[in-house]
Amino acid sequence: MIESDVKKQCMILLSNRGALVQNNSTGTLPTLYGDYIKVGLEGSADIIACWRGRFLAIETKRPNRRGKKGGQQRNQELYEAAVKRAGGIYWLIKNVKELEEKLDELERSL
């Protein structure tokens, strides 16, 4: 399974559970004039959602990814810290089951 599969499955689960869900893409795009522009906020999470009044920032990674925090880059760590400082919830998710468990846990705490 690749990261985009995990992301798609997570977005479907969130939507099915009544969340407002946004695919949060970042990167560089070419213009008509041969230049490039940056879009999105570097390091921001793959999925932005609002569920049961909670702001969720969800970074998806492919299963079995090695490395620090499952492959999280420095700018992603900074974004995670900013979300948490602002009172939001940031999750690093490697499969849809993991997200389902976190949503269940959050729901029980409400």
Tab-separated table of N, CA, C and O in Angstrom:
chain	number	residue	atom	x	y	z
A	1	MET	N	0.836	-1.178	0.000
A	1	MET	CA	0.000	0.000	0.000
A	1	MET	C	0.886	1.248	0.000
A	1	MET	O	1.890	1.290	0.685
A	2	ILE	N	0.496	2.250	-0.774
A	2	ILE	CA	1.255	3.491	-0.824
A	2	ILE	C	0.533	4.576	-0.028
A	2	ILE	O	-0.631	4.436	0.337
A	3	GLU	N	1.262	5.663	0.231
A	3	GLU	CA	0.727	6.733	1.083
A	3	GLU	C	-0.584	7.301	0.554
A	3	GLU	O	-1.498	7.597	1.332
A	4	SER	N	-0.715	7.448	-0.761
A	4	SER	CA	-1.952	8.011	-1.320
A	4	SER	C	-3.155	7.111	-1.045
A	4	SER	O	-4.278	7.605	-0.890
A	5	ASP	N	-2.939	5.789	-0.963
A	5	ASP	CA	-4.028	4.866	-0.607
A	5	ASP	C	-4.480	5.096	0.831
A	5	ASP	O	-5.674	5.101	1.123
A	6	VAL	N	-3.514	5.269	1.726
A	6	VAL	CA	-3.825	5.524	3.135
A	6	VAL	C	-4.618	6.826	3.244
A	6	VAL	O	-5.645	6.898	3.925
A	7	LYS	N	-4.162	7.849	2.545
A	7	LYS	CA	-4.819	9.149	2.575
A	7	LYS	C	-6.262	9.042	2.081
A	7	LYS	O	-7.189	9.560	2.717
A	8	LYS	N	-6.462	8.386	0.981
A	8	LYS	CA	-7.810	8.231	0.403
A	8	LYS	C	-8.729	7.490	1.369
A	8	LYS	O	-9.868	7.911	1.605
A	9	GLN	N	-8.256	6.393	1.941
A	9	GLN	CA	-9.067	5.619	2.876
A	9	GLN	C	-9.423	6.447	4.110
A	9	GLN	O	-10.546	6.372	4.613
A	10	CYS	N	-8.471	7.244	4.591
A	10	CYS	CA	-8.719	8.094	5.761
A	10	CYS	C	-9.754	9.168	5.447
A	10	CYS	O	-10.630	9.453	6.269
A	11	MET	N	-9.673	9.757	4.268
A	11	MET	CA	-10.638	10.780	3.888
A	11	MET	C	-12.043	10.197	3.772
A	11	MET	O	-13.025	10.835	4.185
A	12	ILE	N	-12.155	9.002	3.255
A	12	ILE	CA	-13.458	8.335	3.152
A	12	ILE	C	-14.014	8.054	4.544
A	12	ILE	O	-15.191	8.320	4.818
A	13	LEU	N	-13.183	7.524	5.433
A	13	LEU	CA	-13.628	7.239	6.799
A	13	LEU	C	-14.114	8.516	7.482
A	13	LEU	O	-15.190	8.532	8.088
A	14	LEU	N	-13.332	9.583	7.406
A	14	LEU	CA	-13.720	10.843	8.033
A	14	LEU	C	-15.048	11.349	7.478
A	14	LEU	O	-15.935	11.766	8.228
A	15	SER	N	-15.200	11.308	6.177
A	15	SER	CA	-16.433	11.752	5.542
A	15	SER	C	-17.617	10.909	5.996
A	15	SER	O	-18.687	11.434	6.324
A	16	ASN	N	-17.422	9.599	6.032
A	16	ASN	CA	-18.495	8.697	6.474
A	16	ASN	C	-18.891	8.921	7.926
A	16	ASN	O	-20.018	8.622	8.320
A	17	ARG	N	-17.967	9.456	8.714
A	17	ARG	CA	-18.253	9.725	10.129
A	17	ARG	C	-18.738	11.151	10.352
A	17	ARG	O	-18.862	11.615	11.476
A	18	GLY	N	-19.013	11.863	9.259
A	18	GLY	CA	-19.625	13.178	9.351
A	18	GLY	C	-18.684	14.357	9.436
A	18	GLY	O	-19.099	15.475	9.724
A	19	ALA	N	-17.418	14.148	9.148
A	19	ALA	CA	-16.433	15.235	9.220
A	19	ALA	C	-16.468	16.088	7.956
A	19	ALA	O	-16.803	15.605	6.870
A	20	LEU	N	-16.112	17.332	8.119
A	20	LEU	CA	-15.805	18.203	6.995
A	20	LEU	C	-14.340	17.922	6.669
A	20	LEU	O	-13.480	18.065	7.544
A	21	VAL	N	-14.059	17.501	5.445
A	21	VAL	CA	-12.721	16.999	5.103
A	21	VAL	C	-12.146	17.766	3.916
A	21	VAL	O	-12.842	18.012	2.927
A	22	GLN	N	-10.869	18.126	4.024
A	22	GLN	CA	-10.173	18.805	2.933
A	22	GLN	C	-8.876	18.082	2.619
A	22	GLN	O	-8.077	17.804	3.513
A	23	ASN	N	-8.682	17.796	1.337
A	23	ASN	CA	-7.414	17.272	0.855
A	23	ASN	C	-6.462	18.460	0.779
A	23	ASN	O	-6.688	19.386	0.012
A	24	ASN	N	-5.435	18.454	1.580
A	24	ASN	CA	-4.541	19.599	1.697
A	24	ASN	C	-3.260	19.358	0.904
A	24	ASN	O	-2.315	18.771	1.404
A	25	SER	N	-3.252	19.815	-0.318
A	25	SER	CA	-2.089	19.605	-1.190
A	25	SER	C	-1.124	20.774	-1.110
A	25	SER	O	-1.536	21.924	-1.008
A	26	THR	N	0.150	20.459	-1.159
A	26	THR	CA	1.193	21.470	-1.202
A	26	THR	C	2.182	21.082	-2.297
A	26	THR	O	2.235	19.933	-2.712
A	27	GLY	N	2.942	22.056	-2.757
A	27	GLY	CA	3.950	21.746	-3.759
A	27	GLY	C	4.243	22.931	-4.645
A	27	GLY	O	3.987	24.081	-4.285
A	28	THR	N	4.738	22.652	-5.822
A	28	THR	CA	5.118	23.672	-6.787
A	28	THR	C	4.424	23.376	-8.112
A	28	THR	O	4.423	22.237	-8.572
A	29	LEU	N	3.848	24.421	-8.708
A	29	LEU	CA	3.141	24.267	-9.983
A	29	LEU	C	3.740	25.193	-11.035
A	29	LEU	O	4.113	26.324	-10.725
A	30	PRO	N	3.790	24.729	-12.295
A	30	PRO	CA	4.285	25.597	-13.368
A	30	PRO	C	3.204	26.601	-13.782
A	30	PRO	O	2.017	26.297	-13.743
A	31	THR	N	3.640	27.796	-14.182
A	31	THR	CA	2.710	28.786	-14.708
A	31	THR	C	2.707	28.707	-16.230
A	31	THR	O	3.520	27.986	-16.831
A	32	LEU	N	1.829	29.466	-16.851
A	32	LEU	CA	1.778	29.513	-18.316
A	32	LEU	C	3.039	30.128	-18.913
A	32	LEU	O	3.338	29.941	-20.090
A	33	TYR	N	3.781	30.872	-18.093
A	33	TYR	CA	4.958	31.590	-18.571
A	33	TYR	C	6.277	30.868	-18.269
A	33	TYR	O	7.349	31.434	-18.451
A	34	GLY	N	6.184	29.636	-17.793
A	34	GLY	CA	7.391	28.856	-17.529
A	34	GLY	C	7.983	29.060	-16.147
A	34	GLY	O	9.001	28.474	-15.821
A	35	ASP	N	7.348	29.898	-15.348
A	35	ASP	CA	7.780	30.079	-13.964
A	35	ASP	C	7.110	29.026	-13.091
A	35	ASP	O	6.284	28.239	-13.555
A	36	TYR	N	7.441	29.041	-11.818
A	36	TYR	CA	6.815	28.130	-10.871
A	36	TYR	C	6.309	28.918	-9.668
A	36	TYR	O	6.905	29.923	-9.278
A	37	ILE	N	5.211	28.461	-9.112
A	37	ILE	CA	4.683	29.063	-7.894
A	37	ILE	C	4.476	27.973	-6.847
A	37	ILE	O	4.160	26.832	-7.185
A	38	LYS	N	4.678	28.341	-5.602
A	38	LYS	CA	4.434	27.401	-4.510
A	38	LYS	C	2.983	27.528	-4.067
A	38	LYS	O	2.450	28.638	-4.014
A	39	VAL	N	2.371	26.391	-3.774
A	39	VAL	CA	0.997	26.376	-3.272
A	39	VAL	C	0.959	25.635	-1.947
A	39	VAL	O	1.722	24.695	-1.714
A	40	GLY	N	0.082	26.069	-1.075
A	40	GLY	CA	-0.066	25.420	0.217
A	40	GLY	C	1.008	25.851	1.193
A	40	GLY	O	1.953	26.565	0.852
A	41	LEU	N	0.846	25.432	2.416
A	41	LEU	CA	1.768	25.758	3.494
A	41	LEU	C	2.733	24.593	3.678
A	41	LEU	O	2.314	23.470	3.982
A	42	GLU	N	4.018	24.849	3.492
A	42	GLU	CA	5.023	23.788	3.629
A	42	GLU	C	4.921	23.118	4.986
A	42	GLU	O	4.838	23.800	6.006
A	43	GLY	N	4.910	21.803	4.971
A	43	GLY	CA	4.869	21.044	6.217
A	43	GLY	C	3.481	20.772	6.740
A	43	GLY	O	3.311	20.010	7.678
A	44	SER	N	2.470	21.408	6.129
A	44	SER	CA	1.110	21.201	6.638
A	44	SER	C	0.650	19.769	6.375
A	44	SER	O	1.162	19.078	5.501
A	45	ALA	N	-0.327	19.347	7.160
A	45	ALA	CA	-0.805	17.959	7.120
A	45	ALA	C	-1.510	17.643	5.803
A	45	ALA	O	-2.034	18.532	5.132
A	46	ASP	N	-1.541	16.368	5.459
A	46	ASP	CA	-2.177	15.903	4.221
A	46	ASP	C	-3.682	16.113	4.229
A	46	ASP	O	-4.291	16.341	3.192
A	47	ILE	N	-4.287	15.963	5.401
A	47	ILE	CA	-5.737	16.075	5.540
A	47	ILE	C	-6.045	17.083	6.638
A	47	ILE	O	-5.490	17.002	7.730
A	48	ILE	N	-6.944	17.999	6.333
A	48	ILE	CA	-7.454	18.938	7.316
A	48	ILE	C	-8.939	18.611	7.480
A	48	ILE	O	-9.659	18.482	6.485
A	49	ALA	N	-9.384	18.459	8.723
A	49	ALA	CA	-10.782	18.093	8.950
A	49	ALA	C	-11.324	18.781	10.200
A	49	ALA	O	-10.571	19.162	11.092
A	50	CYS	N	-12.640	18.921	10.213
A	50	CYS	CA	-13.337	19.370	11.407
A	50	CYS	C	-14.353	18.282	11.738
A	50	CYS	O	-15.186	17.925	10.899
A	51	TRP	N	-14.240	17.723	12.931
A	51	TRP	CA	-15.115	16.626	13.344
A	51	TRP	C	-15.541	16.842	14.782
A	51	TRP	O	-14.694	17.011	15.667
A	52	ARG	N	-16.838	16.899	14.979
A	52	ARG	CA	-17.410	17.094	16.317
A	52	ARG	C	-16.833	18.326	17.006
A	52	ARG	O	-16.526	18.312	18.199
A	53	GLY	N	-16.633	19.385	16.225
A	53	GLY	CA	-16.122	20.634	16.764
A	53	GLY	C	-14.630	20.664	17.022
A	53	GLY	O	-14.118	21.608	17.615
A	54	ARG	N	-13.927	19.661	16.573
A	54	ARG	CA	-12.477	19.585	16.784
A	54	ARG	C	-11.744	19.764	15.456
A	54	ARG	O	-12.132	19.193	14.441
A	55	PHE	N	-10.662	20.540	15.500
A	55	PHE	CA	-9.792	20.712	14.336
A	55	PHE	C	-8.815	19.546	14.299
A	55	PHE	O	-8.097	19.295	15.261
A	56	LEU	N	-8.787	18.824	13.188
A	56	LEU	CA	-7.888	17.683	13.017
A	56	LEU	C	-6.926	17.949	11.859
A	56	LEU	O	-7.346	18.302	10.758
A	57	ALA	N	-5.667	17.767	12.115
A	57	ALA	CA	-4.632	17.806	11.079
A	57	ALA	C	-4.041	16.397	11.039
A	57	ALA	O	-3.499	15.920	12.038
A	58	ILE	N	-4.169	15.737	9.905
A	58	ILE	CA	-3.765	14.331	9.802
A	58	ILE	C	-2.692	14.186	8.731
A	58	ILE	O	-2.919	14.463	7.554
A	59	GLU	N	-1.528	13.757	9.158
A	59	GLU	CA	-0.412	13.471	8.250
A	59	GLU	C	-0.410	11.973	8.002
A	59	GLU	O	-0.361	11.178	8.942
A	60	THR	N	-0.504	11.577	6.746
A	60	THR	CA	-0.504	10.152	6.414
A	60	THR	C	0.882	9.729	5.937
A	60	THR	O	1.577	10.486	5.253
A	61	LYS	N	1.255	8.541	6.321
A	61	LYS	CA	2.516	7.927	5.881
A	61	LYS	C	2.212	6.497	5.467
A	61	LYS	O	1.290	5.866	5.981
A	62	ARG	N	3.004	5.989	4.562
A	62	ARG	CA	2.779	4.600	4.141
A	62	ARG	C	3.153	3.658	5.280
A	62	ARG	O	4.058	3.948	6.075
A	63	PRO	N	2.458	2.538	5.357
A	63	PRO	CA	2.787	1.556	6.403
A	63	PRO	C	4.230	1.077	6.271
A	63	PRO	O	4.794	1.065	5.182
A	64	ASN	N	4.814	0.724	7.389
A	64	ASN	CA	6.174	0.175	7.455
A	64	ASN	C	7.250	1.157	7.028
A	64	ASN	O	8.344	0.753	6.660
A	65	ARG	N	6.939	2.439	7.076
A	65	ARG	CA	7.947	3.453	6.742
A	65	ARG	C	8.953	3.547	7.867
A	65	ARG	O	8.591	3.642	9.030
A	66	ARG	N	10.206	3.536	7.527
A	66	ARG	CA	11.256	3.619	8.530
A	66	ARG	C	11.670	5.068	8.738
A	66	ARG	O	11.364	5.940	7.950
A	67	GLY	N	12.378	5.306	9.802
A	67	GLY	CA	12.906	6.635	10.059
A	67	GLY	C	12.210	7.311	11.214
A	67	GLY	O	11.235	6.813	11.762
A	68	LYS	N	12.717	8.461	11.552
A	68	LYS	CA	12.204	9.222	12.686
A	68	LYS	C	10.731	9.553	12.498
A	68	LYS	O	10.330	10.092	11.479
A	69	LYS	N	9.930	9.225	13.500
A	69	LYS	CA	8.497	9.525	13.503
A	69	LYS	C	7.827	9.051	12.221
A	69	LYS	O	6.917	9.694	11.706
A	70	GLY	N	8.266	7.957	11.654
A	70	GLY	CA	7.637	7.423	10.458
A	70	GLY	C	7.911	8.226	9.205
A	70	GLY	O	7.142	8.200	8.268
A	71	GLY	N	9.018	8.940	9.188
A	71	GLY	CA	9.380	9.677	7.992
A	71	GLY	C	8.947	11.126	8.014
A	71	GLY	O	8.992	11.803	6.998
A	72	GLN	N	8.527	11.643	9.146
A	72	GLN	CA	8.103	13.031	9.256
A	72	GLN	C	9.300	13.969	9.052
A	72	GLN	O	10.359	13.769	9.624
A	73	GLN	N	9.120	14.984	8.215
A	73	GLN	CA	10.186	15.948	7.941
A	73	GLN	C	10.157	17.072	8.974
A	73	GLN	O	9.174	17.258	9.686
A	74	ARG	N	11.216	17.826	9.032
A	74	ARG	CA	11.339	18.901	10.024
A	74	ARG	C	10.202	19.917	9.918
A	74	ARG	O	9.622	20.319	10.915
A	75	ASN	N	9.846	20.323	8.683
A	75	ASN	CA	8.773	21.303	8.541
A	75	ASN	C	7.418	20.720	8.969
A	75	ASN	O	6.542	21.450	9.435
A	76	GLN	N	7.254	19.404	8.867
A	76	GLN	CA	6.034	18.754	9.349
A	76	GLN	C	5.999	18.741	10.873
A	76	GLN	O	4.944	18.895	11.480
A	77	GLU	N	7.156	18.552	11.486
A	77	GLU	CA	7.233	18.604	12.949
A	77	GLU	C	6.877	20.006	13.455
A	77	GLU	O	6.194	20.152	14.476
A	78	LEU	N	7.339	21.031	12.741
A	78	LEU	CA	7.021	22.413	13.123
A	78	LEU	C	5.522	22.683	12.983
A	78	LEU	O	4.914	23.349	13.832
A	79	TYR	N	4.923	22.176	11.922
A	79	TYR	CA	3.477	22.339	11.725
A	79	TYR	C	2.707	21.608	12.832
A	79	TYR	O	1.741	22.146	13.379
A	80	GLU	N	3.148	20.412	13.163
A	80	GLU	CA	2.516	19.646	14.249
A	80	GLU	C	2.529	20.459	15.551
A	80	GLU	O	1.510	20.564	16.245
A	81	ALA	N	3.671	21.033	15.869
A	81	ALA	CA	3.793	21.838	17.092
A	81	ALA	C	2.863	23.050	17.052
A	81	ALA	O	2.231	23.386	18.064
A	82	ALA	N	2.744	23.687	15.891
A	82	ALA	CA	1.874	24.857	15.758
A	82	ALA	C	0.405	24.487	15.951
A	82	ALA	O	-0.353	25.208	16.612
A	83	VAL	N	-0.003	23.349	15.383
A	83	VAL	CA	-1.391	22.885	15.544
A	83	VAL	C	-1.687	22.623	17.014
A	83	VAL	O	-2.711	23.061	17.552
A	84	LYS	N	-0.794	21.927	17.676
A	84	LYS	CA	-0.997	21.596	19.087
A	84	LYS	C	-0.996	22.853	19.964
A	84	LYS	O	-1.793	22.956	20.898
A	85	ARG	N	-0.123	23.810	19.652
A	85	ARG	CA	-0.082	25.078	20.396
A	85	ARG	C	-1.419	25.816	20.280
A	85	ARG	O	-1.855	26.483	21.207
A	86	ALA	N	-2.049	25.717	19.125
A	86	ALA	CA	-3.315	26.403	18.867
A	86	ALA	C	-4.526	25.624	19.399
A	86	ALA	O	-5.657	26.066	19.239
A	87	GLY	N	-4.276	24.460	20.004
A	87	GLY	CA	-5.366	23.671	20.581
A	87	GLY	C	-5.977	22.644	19.652
A	87	GLY	O	-6.993	22.025	19.975
A	88	GLY	N	-5.360	22.455	18.491
A	88	GLY	CA	-5.859	21.461	17.546
A	88	GLY	C	-5.282	20.080	17.824
A	88	GLY	O	-4.439	19.893	18.705
A	89	ILE	N	-5.739	19.132	17.050
A	89	ILE	CA	-5.297	17.737	17.176
A	89	ILE	C	-4.504	17.380	15.922
A	89	ILE	O	-4.960	17.622	14.802
A	90	TYR	N	-3.325	16.819	16.112
A	90	TYR	CA	-2.462	16.401	15.008
A	90	TYR	C	-2.169	14.915	15.186
A	90	TYR	O	-1.724	14.493	16.248
A	91	TRP	N	-2.463	14.143	14.140
A	91	TRP	CA	-2.184	12.709	14.180
A	91	TRP	C	-1.316	12.312	12.996
A	91	TRP	O	-1.534	12.733	11.870
A	92	LEU	N	-0.366	11.444	13.249
A	92	LEU	CA	0.445	10.808	12.221
A	92	LEU	C	-0.141	9.410	12.040
A	92	LEU	O	-0.122	8.603	12.970
A	93	ILE	N	-0.699	9.139	10.870
A	93	ILE	CA	-1.485	7.925	10.634
A	93	ILE	C	-0.844	7.080	9.536
A	93	ILE	O	-0.499	7.594	8.469
A	94	LYS	N	-0.721	5.770	9.803
A	94	LYS	CA	-0.126	4.858	8.820
A	94	LYS	C	-1.128	3.880	8.217
A	94	LYS	O	-0.800	3.179	7.266
A	95	ASN	N	-2.346	3.818	8.773
A	95	ASN	CA	-3.393	2.989	8.179
A	95	ASN	C	-4.747	3.451	8.693
A	95	ASN	O	-4.843	4.100	9.737
A	96	VAL	N	-5.788	3.112	7.966
A	96	VAL	CA	-7.128	3.604	8.293
A	96	VAL	C	-7.628	3.051	9.630
A	96	VAL	O	-8.366	3.728	10.355
A	97	LYS	N	-7.209	1.868	9.996
A	97	LYS	CA	-7.596	1.284	11.290
A	97	LYS	C	-7.081	2.147	12.439
A	97	LYS	O	-7.777	2.367	13.439
A	98	GLU	N	-5.868	2.637	12.308
A	98	GLU	CA	-5.280	3.509	13.319
A	98	GLU	C	-6.119	4.784	13.481
A	98	GLU	O	-6.374	5.229	14.599
A	99	LEU	N	-6.559	5.360	12.354
A	99	LEU	CA	-7.407	6.555	12.422
A	99	LEU	C	-8.746	6.226	13.071
A	99	LEU	O	-9.240	6.997	13.904
A	100	GLU	N	-9.317	5.105	12.715
A	100	GLU	CA	-10.600	4.699	13.300
A	100	GLU	C	-10.492	4.583	14.822
A	100	GLU	O	-11.362	5.055	15.561
A	101	GLU	N	-9.403	4.001	15.297
A	101	GLU	CA	-9.193	3.860	16.741
A	101	GLU	C	-9.050	5.225	17.413
A	101	GLU	O	-9.600	5.458	18.488
A	102	LYS	N	-8.326	6.148	16.777
A	102	LYS	CA	-8.149	7.483	17.350
A	102	LYS	C	-9.471	8.254	17.377
A	102	LYS	O	-9.769	8.961	18.350
A	103	LEU	N	-10.285	8.117	16.323
A	103	LEU	CA	-11.587	8.773	16.313
A	103	LEU	C	-12.496	8.210	17.395
A	103	LEU	O	-13.197	8.963	18.080
A	104	ASP	N	-12.470	6.891	17.569
A	104	ASP	CA	-13.270	6.256	18.622
A	104	ASP	C	-12.847	6.761	19.995
A	104	ASP	O	-13.687	7.076	20.847
A	105	GLU	N	-11.546	6.840	20.217
A	105	GLU	CA	-11.008	7.328	21.493
A	105	GLU	C	-11.421	8.784	21.737
A	105	GLU	O	-11.829	9.153	22.845
A	106	LEU	N	-11.312	9.609	20.699
A	106	LEU	CA	-11.705	11.004	20.818
A	106	LEU	C	-13.203	11.126	21.103
A	106	LEU	O	-13.622	11.900	21.961
A	107	GLU	N	-13.995	10.325	20.422
A	107	GLU	CA	-15.451	10.354	20.617
A	107	GLU	C	-15.831	9.997	22.053
A	107	GLU	O	-16.705	10.616	22.646
A	108	ARG	N	-15.145	9.013	22.619
A	108	ARG	CA	-15.424	8.617	24.007
A	108	ARG	C	-15.076	9.736	24.995
A	108	ARG	O	-15.664	9.830	26.064
A	109	SER	N	-14.115	10.585	24.621
A	109	SER	CA	-13.677	11.641	25.534
A	109	SER	C	-14.564	12.889	25.463
A	109	SER	O	-14.433	13.776	26.293
A	110	LEU	N	-15.441	12.948	24.494
A	110	LEU	CA	-16.295	14.139	24.332
A	110	LEU	C	-17.477	14.129	25.289
A	110	LEU	O	-18.000	13.161	25.683
